[in-house]
Each structure stands twice: as structure tokens, then as C-alpha cells.
Amino acid sequence: MERDAELEIRLARFVEEHVRGGAVPSAASLCADRPELAEPLAALIDAYLRLVTSLEADAGTDVPPAPPLPTFDGFQTIERLAAGGMGEIYKLRDLRLNRVVAAKVVRRGREAAAAFRSFLDEARTLALFQDPRIVQIFEFRPDGDPPVIVMEYVEGFELGRLGRSLEYHQRARVVEQVADAIHRAHGLGIQHRDLKPSNIMLDQALAPKILDFGLSARDPARGHLKGTVPYLAPEQLDPGQPIDARTDVYALGVILYELLCGALPYGGASDADVIAALRAARPRLPVEVEPTVPEPL
């Protein structure tokens, strides 16, 4: 599993350079520290290039062109990284400081006003942190068109993609570091309220970076019925119950359970099924799901 993860990381580097249009690295150069990976990586690169060629050949003239990338003063826009309910994330190059950064912009639409308030809250929240495990904010442009947060670009993979390939002690260490960083946020009176594996990135050293404080808040009466259902704490489902730091502790427990077992403590075919299982509060013990889970964990 460790070999597969290493190959995935190196293939991602090749794809990034290929998409950028520059000189692409060879499999040998990408595996200079792990020469035994050069041959399987070369095969993966060849398969990727053949797929790209096939897709380009099959592309019809009736396919609408991709929308143009937005521009930001002082930056070169490289690519769109992701899109969510409230906005989009882009990869940029800072032309003044010659560094790669990420930009989060607010999606336009009828809910733009509410999205902007959440966006502004996230910018203010991130500005409070000086923790290497929490993504750093460099600049906020509230008056831009569109408004944008310029922040640290994290080179790596989502915890959900790599977590099950890690050794058990590595999984525990990642959750321990995330828990410590969230504890520091709680010391400032802020809860994340949307912790999940896709909001935690791992770099090549397996160090975590926590992303997306878009739902963070201090108000115990705010934030109910928001977030990702499998990671919601019971009090987030009941507007009559206050939300506090324990909500994040609960989500961290769900994340650790999923990392250990490869399954969520509460599942179901729909959100309603998951919520019903959560309220019943009868999860299986991790060792019942995955017998190899160490007893201390």
C-alpha cells in the first residue's frame, strides 16, 4: 500500500507539469530517491499519456469550451482545483513573490450575500491562526470582482484518499496532530464544525493541513443542520441544543473510526438513514469491523 501511495504522489507531479505545459520530468528523475519505482511509474505515465491522446482525438466540435479562468491582479491563474457550494478554489502563481498559492472565490448567485458573510468569517478566522497544521491566509480582497482569499497552497492529497494506506501508528499520529491544532482553535473560541477527511490534506511528510473554516463560528446557536451528514454531531441535528467545542471532538472521533475501519460508524443509503442510525447511537466496535485494529486504538 505504501508503494501505491508513493507512485500516486509521483504520478501527480508528472500530471501537474504536463497540464502546466512545461518540460515534463522523466520517471527516472521523479524516482531518484526510489529507483525501484521508476519502471512502474513509467508504465503509469505511458497509460496517462495514451488516455490524454485518446480523449483529445475523440473530442467533438460540439463540446462547449471550458469557461475562461478568472484573473487576479498580481497573479497568474494556473488551474481550477475544486468547486463547492459557496465558491471555487484556484491555483495561482504570485508574480511578485514567485510562489504558488491558492485562491478561494465566492460563487455568484442569489445566495451570494450569505456566501460572502461566510466567506468573510472564514478570512477573519484564518487570520487568527499561526499554526503550521492550519492553512495560512496571505491576503483578503473583499472588494474584488469576485472577492478572494489568497492562502497557502497545500501540495498533497486528501486524508480520505491516503488514510487507509498508512500504518496504524501513522493514522493515529495524523489524528493526534489535527486534534492538537483544533484544540488551539478552541482556545480562541472557534469551532471548525465541518471536520472530515476531505478537509484535511497530507503533505509528502504526512503532516496534516486543515482546510475550509467556512462553517466555523463561536455562536452556540448557529450552524445547526449544516455540514456533512456522516460527521455531524447529534447536537448539530437539534436546533434546540447548543453547539460547542465537543462538536469537533465528535467529528474527530468519526474520522479516526473511519481511518481505522474503512467504514463510517453510522451508514445508510440516504442522509435520512444516516441520521436515524446516528440518533440510535449503536455503532459497532472498530475491531468488529476490522479485526486488525490494535486494541489501544
Short mmCIF file of C-alpha atoms in Angstrom, two decimals:
data_model
loop_
_atom_site.label_atom_id
_atom_site.label_comp_id
_atom_site.label_asym_id
_atom_site.label_seq_id
_atom_site.Cartn_x
_atom_site.Cartn_y
_atom_site.Cartn_z
CA MET A 1 0.00 0.00 0.00
CA GLU A 2 2.89 2.37 0.79
CA ARG A 3 4.29 1.67 -2.70
CA ASP A 4 0.97 2.59 -4.32
CA ALA A 5 0.81 5.84 -2.37
CA GLU A 6 4.34 6.77 -3.43
CA LEU A 7 3.52 6.04 -7.08
CA GLU A 8 0.36 8.17 -6.85
CA ILE A 9 2.30 11.12 -5.45
CA ARG A 10 4.92 10.93 -8.21
CA LEU A 11 2.34 10.50 -10.97
CA ALA A 12 0.52 13.59 -9.64
CA ARG A 13 3.75 15.60 -10.02
CA PHE A 14 4.10 14.45 -13.63
CA VAL A 15 0.46 15.30 -14.43
CA GLU A 16 0.81 18.76 -12.87
CA GLU A 17 3.82 19.59 -15.04
CA HIS A 18 2.15 18.10 -18.13
CA VAL A 19 -1.00 20.18 -17.62
CA ARG A 20 1.08 23.29 -16.99
CA GLY A 21 2.73 22.83 -20.39
CA GLY A 22 6.33 22.98 -19.27
CA ALA A 23 9.11 20.44 -19.60
CA VAL A 24 7.80 17.22 -18.06
CA PRO A 25 10.07 15.24 -15.76
CA SER A 26 11.09 11.68 -16.57
CA ALA A 27 10.07 8.70 -14.48
CA ALA A 28 13.72 8.25 -13.51
CA SER A 29 14.05 11.82 -12.23
CA LEU A 30 10.79 11.57 -10.29
CA CYS A 31 12.06 8.39 -8.65
CA ALA A 32 15.64 9.46 -7.98
CA ASP A 33 15.18 8.61 -4.29
CA ARG A 34 13.26 5.40 -5.03
CA PRO A 35 14.75 3.91 -8.25
CA GLU A 36 12.74 0.72 -7.84
CA LEU A 37 9.61 2.77 -8.60
CA ALA A 38 10.88 4.14 -11.93
CA GLU A 39 9.63 1.24 -14.09
CA PRO A 40 6.08 1.02 -12.68
CA LEU A 41 5.83 4.82 -12.74
CA ALA A 42 6.89 4.87 -16.41
CA ALA A 43 4.05 2.45 -17.16
CA LEU A 44 1.56 4.69 -15.35
CA ILE A 45 2.83 7.76 -17.22
CA ASP A 46 2.50 5.94 -20.54
CA ALA A 47 -1.08 4.93 -19.72
CA TYR A 48 -1.90 8.51 -18.72
CA LEU A 49 -0.47 9.96 -21.94
CA ARG A 50 -2.32 7.40 -24.07
CA LEU A 51 -5.58 8.31 -22.30
CA VAL A 52 -4.99 12.03 -22.88
CA THR A 53 -4.26 11.40 -26.56
CA SER A 54 -7.41 9.30 -26.90
CA LEU A 55 -9.59 11.91 -25.24
CA GLU A 56 -8.18 14.66 -27.43
CA ALA A 57 -8.78 12.59 -30.56
CA ASP A 58 -12.36 11.78 -29.53
CA ALA A 59 -13.27 15.32 -28.53
CA GLY A 60 -16.11 16.52 -30.75
CA THR A 61 -16.52 20.04 -32.09
CA ASP A 62 -19.89 20.29 -30.34
CA VAL A 63 -18.32 20.15 -26.87
CA PRO A 64 -18.57 23.64 -25.36
CA PRO A 65 -15.24 25.21 -24.44
CA ALA A 66 -14.29 25.39 -20.79
CA PRO A 67 -15.10 28.74 -19.20
CA PRO A 68 -12.13 31.10 -19.06
CA LEU A 69 -10.13 31.15 -15.84
CA PRO A 70 -10.58 34.27 -13.71
CA THR A 71 -7.74 36.73 -13.43
CA PHE A 72 -6.40 38.33 -10.25
CA ASP A 73 -4.16 41.38 -10.15
CA GLY A 74 -0.58 40.34 -9.40
CA PHE A 75 -1.20 36.64 -10.02
CA GLN A 76 -1.15 34.14 -12.87
CA THR A 77 -4.08 31.71 -12.72
CA ILE A 78 -2.82 28.16 -13.33
CA GLU A 79 -5.91 25.98 -12.91
CA ARG A 80 -9.16 25.44 -11.08
CA LEU A 81 -8.64 23.00 -8.21
CA ALA A 82 -12.13 22.48 -6.84
CA ALA A 83 -15.67 23.81 -6.68
CA GLY A 84 -18.11 23.71 -3.78
CA GLY A 85 -21.44 25.10 -2.70
CA MET A 86 -20.11 28.54 -1.79
CA GLY A 87 -17.20 29.07 -4.14
CA GLU A 88 -14.29 27.80 -6.17
CA ILE A 89 -10.61 27.21 -5.47
CA TYR A 90 -7.89 28.15 -7.96
CA LYS A 91 -4.17 27.54 -8.09
CA LEU A 92 -2.23 30.75 -8.74
CA ARG A 93 1.34 31.93 -9.09
CA ASP A 94 2.21 35.05 -7.13
CA LEU A 95 4.08 37.14 -9.71
CA ARG A 96 5.67 39.41 -7.10
CA LEU A 97 6.96 36.73 -4.74
CA ASN A 98 7.23 33.88 -7.29
CA ARG A 99 5.36 31.37 -5.18
CA VAL A 100 2.36 29.14 -5.78
CA VAL A 101 -0.74 29.98 -3.73
CA ALA A 102 -4.42 29.06 -3.64
CA ALA A 103 -7.34 31.44 -4.09
CA LYS A 104 -10.87 30.90 -2.81
CA VAL A 105 -13.55 32.97 -4.54
CA VAL A 106 -17.26 33.39 -3.83
CA ARG A 107 -19.68 31.87 -6.30
CA ARG A 108 -22.09 34.40 -7.78
CA GLY A 109 -25.82 33.85 -7.47
CA ARG A 110 -28.87 34.62 -5.40
CA GLU A 111 -27.22 33.32 -2.27
CA ALA A 112 -24.13 35.46 -2.82
CA ALA A 113 -24.83 37.74 0.15
CA ALA A 114 -24.99 34.87 2.65
CA ALA A 115 -22.00 33.20 0.99
CA PHE A 116 -20.00 36.41 1.27
CA ARG A 117 -20.71 36.70 5.01
CA SER A 118 -19.47 33.14 5.49
CA PHE A 119 -16.51 33.94 3.26
CA LEU A 120 -15.64 36.99 5.34
CA ASP A 121 -15.95 34.98 8.55
CA GLU A 122 -13.55 32.38 7.16
CA ALA A 123 -11.00 35.04 6.21
CA ARG A 124 -11.15 36.57 9.68
CA THR A 125 -10.93 33.16 11.32
CA LEU A 126 -7.92 32.03 9.33
CA ALA A 127 -6.16 35.33 10.03
CA LEU A 128 -6.18 34.44 13.74
CA PHE A 129 -4.14 31.29 13.27
CA GLN A 130 -0.40 30.84 13.24
CA ASP A 131 -0.27 27.06 13.31
CA PRO A 132 1.62 25.00 10.71
CA ARG A 133 -1.21 22.46 10.71
CA ILE A 134 -3.83 25.01 9.63
CA VAL A 135 -3.71 26.54 6.16
CA GLN A 136 -2.35 30.10 6.31
CA ILE A 137 -4.09 33.14 4.82
CA PHE A 138 -1.89 35.63 2.97
CA GLU A 139 -4.35 38.23 1.75
CA PHE A 140 -8.06 39.03 1.65
CA ARG A 141 -9.58 41.17 -1.11
CA PRO A 142 -13.21 41.81 -0.10
CA ASP A 143 -13.76 44.47 -2.75
CA GLY A 144 -12.51 42.41 -5.67
CA ASP A 145 -14.66 41.13 -8.50
CA PRO A 146 -15.01 38.47 -7.28
CA PRO A 147 -13.90 38.73 -3.62
CA VAL A 148 -10.97 36.42 -2.96
CA ILE A 149 -8.96 34.91 -0.11
CA VAL A 150 -5.36 34.23 -1.11
CA MET A 151 -3.96 31.45 1.03
CA GLU A 152 -1.30 28.82 1.33
CA TYR A 153 -1.30 26.19 -1.41
CA VAL A 154 -1.01 22.69 0.02
CA GLU A 155 0.80 20.15 -2.15
CA GLY A 156 -0.52 16.75 -1.20
CA PHE A 157 -3.55 14.51 -1.02
CA GLU A 158 -6.76 14.41 0.96
CA LEU A 159 -6.64 12.29 4.10
CA GLY A 160 -9.56 10.26 2.78
CA ARG A 161 -7.52 9.15 -0.24
CA LEU A 162 -4.34 8.15 1.61
CA GLY A 163 -5.54 7.33 5.10
CA ARG A 164 -6.13 3.61 4.64
CA SER A 165 -2.68 3.13 3.08
CA LEU A 166 -0.96 4.38 6.25
CA GLU A 167 0.25 2.24 9.11
CA TYR A 168 -1.98 2.34 12.18
CA HIS A 169 0.54 4.40 14.17
CA GLN A 170 0.69 6.90 11.27
CA ARG A 171 -3.10 7.23 11.19
CA ALA A 172 -3.15 7.82 14.95
CA ARG A 173 -0.40 10.43 14.70
CA VAL A 174 -2.24 12.35 11.98
CA VAL A 175 -5.42 12.50 14.06
CA GLU A 176 -3.40 13.48 17.13
CA GLN A 177 -1.86 16.43 15.26
CA VAL A 178 -5.23 17.52 13.87
CA ALA A 179 -6.76 17.28 17.34
CA ASP A 180 -3.99 19.42 18.81
CA ALA A 181 -4.44 22.08 16.11
CA ILE A 182 -8.21 22.13 16.63
CA HIS A 183 -7.62 22.43 20.38
CA ARG A 184 -5.64 25.61 19.69
CA ALA A 185 -8.55 26.93 17.63
CA HIS A 186 -10.88 26.15 20.52
CA GLY A 187 -8.58 28.20 22.73
CA LEU A 188 -9.52 31.18 20.53
CA GLY A 189 -13.20 30.33 20.94
CA ILE A 190 -13.58 28.98 17.39
CA GLN A 191 -15.00 25.64 16.30
CA HIS A 192 -14.46 24.28 12.80
CA ARG A 193 -17.85 22.48 12.61
CA ASP A 194 -17.14 20.73 9.31
CA LEU A 195 -14.22 18.43 10.04
CA LYS A 196 -13.98 15.49 7.62
CA PRO A 197 -11.21 13.69 5.72
CA SER A 198 -11.63 15.86 2.60
CA ASN A 199 -10.87 18.96 4.70
CA ILE A 200 -7.55 17.54 5.87
CA MET A 201 -4.61 17.41 3.46
CA LEU A 202 -1.42 15.39 3.95
CA ASP A 203 1.87 16.56 2.51
CA GLN A 204 4.73 14.27 1.49
CA ALA A 205 5.89 14.04 5.10
CA LEU A 206 2.33 13.00 6.12
CA ALA A 207 1.94 16.25 8.04
CA PRO A 208 -1.71 17.38 8.08
CA LYS A 209 -3.13 20.72 6.97
CA ILE A 210 -6.69 21.62 7.99
CA LEU A 211 -8.75 23.39 5.33
CA ASP A 212 -12.09 25.12 4.95
CA PHE A 213 -13.21 27.04 8.01
CA GLY A 214 -16.23 28.26 6.04
CA LEU A 215 -18.68 26.98 8.69
CA SER A 216 -16.56 27.97 11.68
CA ALA A 217 -18.20 30.06 14.35
CA ARG A 218 -18.36 30.97 18.04
CA ASP A 219 -22.14 31.28 18.35
CA PRO A 220 -23.61 28.17 20.06
CA ALA A 221 -26.98 28.84 18.40
CA ARG A 222 -25.56 29.00 14.86
CA GLY A 223 -24.66 26.21 12.45
CA HIS A 224 -27.33 23.57 13.00
CA LEU A 225 -28.15 21.24 10.11
CA LYS A 226 -25.06 22.42 8.20
CA GLY A 227 -22.03 20.38 7.27
CA THR A 228 -21.54 16.83 6.03
CA VAL A 229 -24.10 14.42 7.47
CA PRO A 230 -21.89 11.42 8.44
CA TYR A 231 -19.65 13.73 10.50
CA LEU A 232 -22.39 15.76 12.22
CA ALA A 233 -22.63 15.52 15.98
CA PRO A 234 -26.10 14.82 17.44
CA GLU A 235 -26.46 18.39 18.73
CA GLN A 236 -25.98 19.72 15.19
CA LEU A 237 -29.22 17.97 14.24
CA ASP A 238 -31.23 19.62 17.02
CA PRO A 239 -31.60 23.43 16.82
CA GLY A 240 -32.62 23.37 20.49
CA GLN A 241 -29.17 22.15 21.55
CA PRO A 242 -26.10 24.43 21.75
CA ILE A 243 -23.04 23.77 19.59
CA ASP A 244 -19.63 23.98 21.25
CA ALA A 245 -16.13 22.52 21.00
CA ARG A 246 -17.42 19.00 21.60
CA THR A 247 -18.87 19.04 18.08
CA ASP A 248 -15.34 19.00 16.66
CA VAL A 249 -14.27 16.32 19.14
CA TYR A 250 -17.12 14.15 17.87
CA ALA A 251 -16.11 14.69 14.24
CA LEU A 252 -12.52 13.77 15.08
CA GLY A 253 -13.82 10.53 16.57
CA VAL A 254 -15.71 9.75 13.37
CA ILE A 255 -12.58 10.50 11.31
CA LEU A 256 -10.44 8.20 13.47
CA TYR A 257 -13.08 5.44 13.31
CA GLU A 258 -13.20 5.71 9.51
CA LEU A 259 -9.40 5.67 9.24
CA LEU A 260 -9.22 2.53 11.36
CA CYS A 261 -12.15 0.62 9.88
CA GLY A 262 -12.53 1.85 6.33
CA ALA A 263 -16.19 2.50 7.15
CA LEU A 264 -18.23 5.12 8.96
CA PRO A 265 -19.70 4.38 12.41
CA TYR A 266 -23.16 5.23 11.07
CA GLY A 267 -24.06 4.38 7.49
CA GLY A 268 -27.15 4.29 5.33
CA ALA A 269 -28.46 4.56 1.79
CA SER A 270 -29.53 8.18 2.33
CA ASP A 271 -28.87 11.10 4.66
CA ALA A 272 -32.11 10.26 6.46
CA ASP A 273 -30.86 6.72 7.10
CA VAL A 274 -27.55 8.02 8.44
CA ILE A 275 -29.32 10.48 10.74
CA ALA A 276 -31.62 7.73 12.06
CA ALA A 277 -28.61 5.49 12.77
CA LEU A 278 -26.78 8.37 14.44
CA ARG A 279 -29.72 9.06 16.73
CA ALA A 280 -29.95 5.37 17.61
CA ALA A 281 -26.29 5.62 18.70
CA ARG A 282 -25.30 1.97 18.39
CA PRO A 283 -22.06 1.88 16.38
CA ARG A 284 -20.10 -1.36 16.07
CA LEU A 285 -16.76 -1.51 17.82
CA PRO A 286 -13.88 -0.91 15.38
CA VAL A 287 -12.46 -4.39 15.99
CA GLU A 288 -15.81 -5.86 14.94
CA VAL A 289 -15.49 -4.11 11.57
CA GLU A 290 -11.74 -4.57 11.09
CA PRO A 291 -10.17 -7.31 13.25
CA THR A 292 -6.63 -6.00 12.70
CA VAL A 293 -7.29 -2.70 14.52
CA PRO A 294 -4.92 -2.54 17.51
CA GLU A 295 -6.79 -2.80 20.81
CA PRO A 296 -5.45 0.51 22.24
CA LEU A 297 -6.84 2.41 19.24
#
